[in-house]
């Protein structure tokens, strides 16, 4: 299921005259709902990708969009998000903590709920059946090496890409243990370029820059600090590609700011979707797709 050469049937981007266009979707827990609003605004504006590359929750959103890259398809994805509760994704009863702390298991949460969501979204669908070429980024459990998944069943690939170490168990894919792709590349811009992209539109998730109080609980705290780190890495990755890849345009959709909700909190996903759609529409109307700039909201700041 791994590889780095473009799959057969890839689009050539000729419909928009801008080369091969890729959507790159970052990881970010419940903040992944922002990407649904971004996708809806981009779809309404007629921006159609030739390639989609995603990590973690971005892999789930990206693969779903690749299966139905239309506004009705995005609306179905939005309905899935609106039905989610934190316990659907992070079931962590106290009985699971002691074995993890004593070294009897490698993770705090079972992935039963996540498997159920993924199975409902993708069933037996394979990458080869997608109308838009798609690649999912995971990481080797032992070495953190980037692993690109783009053939075979989608469900197991996105499950592996979203298997956050310590929180979820690693996933066996063809005899290889894999975990969350964020361990190698949370925003896989360079992966998209390696797969032939000449225009990259990044859909980030940002971070909770306006929490009313510090994150509470081990999982919430870990996810918050990781999301801050990944937002900074995104800006660095985008700047690196701009400096080293001649002829590649990188456009970053601004994430929601201020963001007062933790990426562990699923109570506001409906609001995230609507707010992100409106802010992305405004960004497009203001010429964002033609502007080479990294949103300041990805840098260190608070409110």
Coordinates of C-alpha atoms in Angstrom, one line a residue:
X1 CA 0.0 0.0 0.0
X2 CA 3.0 2.3 -0.1
X3 CA 4.8 4.2 -2.8
X4 CA 5.9 7.6 -4.0
X5 CA 5.2 7.6 -7.7
X6 CA 2.0 9.2 -9.1
X7 CA -0.9 6.7 -9.5
X8 CA -2.4 6.0 -12.9
X9 CA -5.3 8.2 -13.9
X10 CA -4.0 11.3 -12.2
X11 CA -5.5 14.6 -13.4
X12 CA -3.2 17.0 -15.2
X13 CA -4.7 20.2 -13.8
X14 CA -5.3 21.5 -17.3
X15 CA -8.8 22.5 -16.5
X16 CA -7.6 25.5 -14.5
X17 CA -4.4 26.2 -16.4
X18 CA -2.4 26.2 -13.1
X19 CA -0.7 22.8 -13.4
X20 CA -1.6 20.0 -11.0
X21 CA -3.6 21.3 -8.1
X22 CA -3.4 19.5 -4.7
X23 CA -5.5 20.1 -1.6
X24 CA -3.4 19.3 1.5
X25 CA -5.3 18.7 4.7
X26 CA -3.6 18.8 8.1
X27 CA -4.4 16.9 11.2
X28 CA -6.0 18.5 14.3
X29 CA -8.7 16.6 16.1
X30 CA -12.1 18.2 16.3
X31 CA -10.7 21.3 14.6
X32 CA -10.8 19.1 11.5
X33 CA -14.4 20.3 11.2
X34 CA -13.0 23.6 9.9
X35 CA -11.8 21.8 6.8
X36 CA -15.4 20.8 6.0
X37 CA -16.3 24.5 5.7
X38 CA -13.2 25.3 3.8
X39 CA -13.9 22.4 1.3
X40 CA -17.5 23.7 0.8
X41 CA -16.3 27.3 0.1
X42 CA -13.6 26.0 -2.3
X43 CA -16.1 23.8 -4.1
X44 CA -18.6 26.6 -4.4
X45 CA -15.8 28.7 -6.0
X46 CA -15.2 26.0 -8.6
X47 CA -11.8 25.0 -7.3
X48 CA -11.4 21.3 -8.1
X49 CA -8.2 19.4 -7.1
X50 CA -6.3 16.8 -9.1
X51 CA -4.8 15.4 -6.0
X52 CA -5.7 15.3 -2.3
X53 CA -3.1 14.5 0.4
X54 CA -4.1 14.3 4.1
X55 CA -2.8 13.4 7.5
X56 CA -4.8 12.2 10.5
X57 CA -8.2 13.9 10.6
X58 CA -7.2 15.6 7.4
X59 CA -6.8 12.1 5.8
X60 CA -10.3 11.2 6.8
X61 CA -11.8 14.5 5.5
X62 CA -9.6 14.4 2.4
X63 CA -10.4 10.8 1.4
X64 CA -14.1 11.4 1.9
X65 CA -14.0 14.5 -0.3
X66 CA -12.0 12.5 -2.9
X67 CA -14.8 10.0 -3.0
X68 CA -17.4 12.7 -3.8
X69 CA -15.8 16.1 -4.6
X70 CA -19.1 18.0 -4.8
X71 CA -21.0 20.4 -2.6
X72 CA -23.6 17.6 -1.8
X73 CA -20.6 15.4 -0.9
X74 CA -19.3 18.0 1.5
X75 CA -22.7 18.4 3.0
X76 CA -22.8 14.6 3.7
X77 CA -19.4 14.9 5.4
X78 CA -20.7 17.8 7.4
X79 CA -23.6 15.6 8.6
X80 CA -21.1 13.0 9.8
X81 CA -19.2 15.6 11.8
X82 CA -22.3 17.1 13.3
X83 CA -23.4 13.7 14.7
X84 CA -20.0 13.1 16.4
X85 CA -19.4 13.3 20.1
X86 CA -16.1 13.2 21.9
X87 CA -16.9 9.8 23.4
X88 CA -17.4 8.4 19.9
X89 CA -13.7 9.1 19.1
X90 CA -12.0 9.1 22.5
X91 CA -13.6 6.5 24.8
X92 CA -11.3 6.4 27.7
X93 CA -12.9 4.9 30.9
X94 CA -10.7 5.0 34.0
X95 CA -10.2 1.2 33.7
X96 CA -7.9 1.8 30.7
X97 CA -5.5 4.2 32.4
X98 CA -4.0 1.8 34.9
X99 CA -2.9 -0.8 32.3
X100 CA -1.4 2.0 30.2
X101 CA 0.5 3.5 33.1
X102 CA 1.8 0.1 34.2
X103 CA 3.0 -0.7 30.7
X104 CA 0.5 -3.4 30.0
X105 CA -0.8 -1.6 26.9
X106 CA 0.6 1.1 24.6
X107 CA -2.5 3.3 24.5
X108 CA -5.2 4.9 26.6
X109 CA -8.2 4.7 24.3
X110 CA -9.6 1.8 22.3
X111 CA -10.1 2.7 18.6
X112 CA -13.5 0.9 18.4
X113 CA -15.4 4.2 18.0
X114 CA -13.0 5.6 15.4
X115 CA -13.2 2.3 13.5
X116 CA -17.0 2.5 13.5
X117 CA -16.9 6.1 12.1
X118 CA -14.4 5.2 9.5
X119 CA -16.2 2.0 8.4
X120 CA -19.5 4.0 8.1
X121 CA -17.8 6.6 6.0
X122 CA -15.9 4.4 3.6
X123 CA -17.1 0.8 3.8
X124 CA -15.1 -1.3 1.4
X125 CA -14.1 1.6 -0.9
X126 CA -10.6 1.5 -2.3
X127 CA -8.3 4.3 -3.5
X128 CA -8.5 2.9 -7.0
X129 CA -12.2 3.7 -7.1
X130 CA -11.9 7.4 -6.1
X131 CA -12.7 10.0 -8.8
X132 CA -9.9 12.2 -7.4
X133 CA -6.4 10.8 -6.7
X134 CA -5.7 10.6 -3.0
X135 CA -2.8 9.9 -0.8
X136 CA -2.9 9.3 3.0
X137 CA 0.1 9.9 5.2
X138 CA 0.9 7.6 8.1
X139 CA 4.1 7.0 10.1
X140 CA 6.1 3.8 10.9
X141 CA 5.4 3.0 14.6
X142 CA 9.1 2.2 15.3
X143 CA 11.0 4.7 13.2
X144 CA 8.5 7.5 12.5
X145 CA 9.3 7.2 8.8
X146 CA 6.7 8.7 6.5
X147 CA 4.5 6.1 4.9
X148 CA 2.3 7.1 1.9
X149 CA -0.8 5.0 1.5
X150 CA -2.7 5.3 -1.8
X151 CA -3.8 1.8 -3.0
X152 CA -6.2 -0.7 -1.5
X153 CA -8.9 -0.2 1.1
X154 CA -9.3 3.4 2.3
X155 CA -10.7 2.6 5.8
X156 CA -7.6 0.9 7.1
X157 CA -5.4 3.6 5.7
X158 CA -7.2 6.5 7.3
X159 CA -7.5 4.6 10.5
X160 CA -3.7 4.2 10.6
X161 CA -3.1 7.9 9.7
X162 CA -5.3 8.9 12.6
X163 CA -3.8 6.5 15.2
X164 CA -2.4 9.1 17.6
X165 CA 0.5 7.4 19.6
X166 CA -0.3 6.8 23.2
X167 CA -3.9 7.7 22.7
X168 CA -4.8 4.9 20.1
X169 CA -3.1 1.6 19.3
X170 CA -1.0 1.3 16.2
X171 CA -2.6 -0.2 13.1
X172 CA -1.3 -3.2 11.2
X173 CA -1.3 -2.4 7.5
X174 CA 0.1 -5.3 5.4
X175 CA 2.2 -6.5 8.3
X176 CA 3.6 -3.1 9.2
X177 CA 2.6 -1.2 12.3
X178 CA 1.6 2.4 11.5
X179 CA 0.5 5.4 13.6
X180 CA -0.7 9.0 13.0
X181 CA 1.1 10.6 10.0
X182 CA 1.6 13.7 12.1
X183 CA 4.6 12.0 13.6
X184 CA 6.3 12.4 10.3
X185 CA 4.5 15.2 8.6
X186 CA 1.3 16.7 9.9
X187 CA 0.8 19.0 6.9
X188 CA 2.2 17.0 4.0
X189 CA 3.0 19.8 1.6
X190 CA 6.3 18.3 0.4
X191 CA 4.5 15.0 -0.1
X192 CA 2.0 16.6 -2.4
X193 CA 4.9 18.3 -4.4
X194 CA 6.7 14.9 -4.6
X195 CA 3.5 13.5 -6.1
X196 CA 3.5 16.1 -8.8
X197 CA 1.6 19.1 -7.4
X198 CA 2.5 22.5 -8.8
X199 CA -0.2 24.4 -6.9
X200 CA -0.8 23.4 -3.3
X201 CA -3.9 24.7 -1.4
X202 CA -3.4 24.0 2.3
X203 CA -6.4 23.4 4.6
X204 CA -5.0 23.8 8.2
X205 CA -6.7 23.4 11.5
X206 CA -4.9 26.0 13.5
X207 CA -4.8 25.8 17.3
X208 CA -6.8 26.9 20.3
X209 CA -5.4 30.4 20.7
X210 CA -8.2 31.7 22.9
X211 CA -9.0 29.0 25.5
X212 CA -10.8 30.6 28.4
X213 CA -8.8 28.4 30.7
X214 CA -6.0 25.9 30.4
X215 CA -6.8 22.5 28.9
X216 CA -7.8 20.0 31.5
X217 CA -7.0 16.3 31.5
X218 CA -4.0 14.5 30.0
X219 CA -5.4 13.9 26.5
X220 CA -6.8 17.4 26.1
X221 CA -3.5 18.9 27.3
X222 CA -1.4 16.7 25.0
X223 CA -3.6 17.4 22.0
X224 CA -3.5 21.2 22.6
X225 CA 0.2 21.5 22.8
X226 CA 0.7 19.2 19.8
X227 CA -1.6 21.4 17.8
X228 CA 0.3 24.5 18.6
X229 CA 3.6 22.8 17.6
X230 CA 2.0 21.6 14.3
X231 CA 0.7 25.0 13.4
X232 CA 4.3 26.4 13.7
X233 CA 5.6 23.4 11.7
X234 CA 3.1 24.2 8.9
X235 CA 4.4 27.7 8.5
X236 CA 7.9 26.4 8.4
X237 CA 7.0 23.7 5.8
X238 CA 5.2 26.1 3.6
X239 CA 8.1 28.6 3.7
X240 CA 10.6 25.8 2.9
X241 CA 8.7 24.7 -0.2
X242 CA 8.4 28.3 -1.4
X243 CA 12.1 28.7 -1.1
X244 CA 13.3 25.4 -2.6
X245 CA 10.6 24.3 -5.1
X246 CA 10.7 26.6 -8.1
X247 CA 7.3 26.8 -9.9
X248 CA 5.3 25.5 -7.0
X249 CA 2.6 27.9 -5.6
X250 CA 1.5 27.3 -2.0
X251 CA -1.7 28.9 -0.7
X252 CA -2.7 28.5 2.9
X253 CA -6.4 29.0 3.8
X254 CA -6.5 31.0 7.1
X255 CA -7.7 28.9 10.1
X256 CA -10.3 30.1 12.5
X257 CA -9.0 32.8 14.9
X258 CA -9.7 33.4 17.7
X259 CA -10.3 29.7 18.4
X260 CA -11.7 29.3 21.9
X261 CA -12.3 25.5 21.8
X262 CA -9.8 22.7 22.3
X263 CA -9.2 20.1 19.6
X264 CA -10.5 17.5 22.1
X265 CA -13.9 19.2 22.3
X266 CA -16.5 18.2 19.7
X267 CA -19.3 20.4 21.1
X268 CA -18.9 23.2 18.5
X269 CA -18.2 21.4 15.3
X270 CA -21.3 22.7 13.6
X271 CA -20.2 26.3 14.3
X272 CA -16.7 25.5 13.1
X273 CA -18.1 24.3 9.7
X274 CA -20.2 27.4 9.2
X275 CA -17.6 29.9 10.4
X276 CA -14.9 28.3 8.2
X277 CA -17.0 28.4 5.1
X278 CA -17.7 32.1 5.6
X279 CA -14.1 33.0 6.3
X280 CA -12.8 31.0 3.4
X281 CA -15.4 32.6 1.0
X282 CA -14.1 36.0 2.2
X283 CA -10.5 34.9 1.8
X284 CA -11.2 33.7 -1.8
X285 CA -13.1 36.9 -2.6
X286 CA -10.2 39.0 -1.3
X287 CA -7.7 37.3 -3.7
X288 CA -6.3 34.7 -1.2
X289 CA -5.8 32.1 -4.0
X290 CA -3.4 34.5 -5.7
X291 CA -1.5 35.7 -2.7
X292 CA 1.7 34.1 -1.5
X293 CA 1.4 34.6 2.2
X294 CA 1.4 32.5 5.4
X295 CA -1.5 33.4 7.7
X296 CA -0.2 35.2 10.8
X297 CA -2.7 33.1 12.9
X298 CA -0.4 30.1 12.4
X299 CA 2.3 31.9 14.4
X300 CA 2.7 32.2 18.2
X301 CA -0.1 34.4 19.6
X302 CA -2.9 34.5 22.1
X303 CA -5.9 36.5 22.9

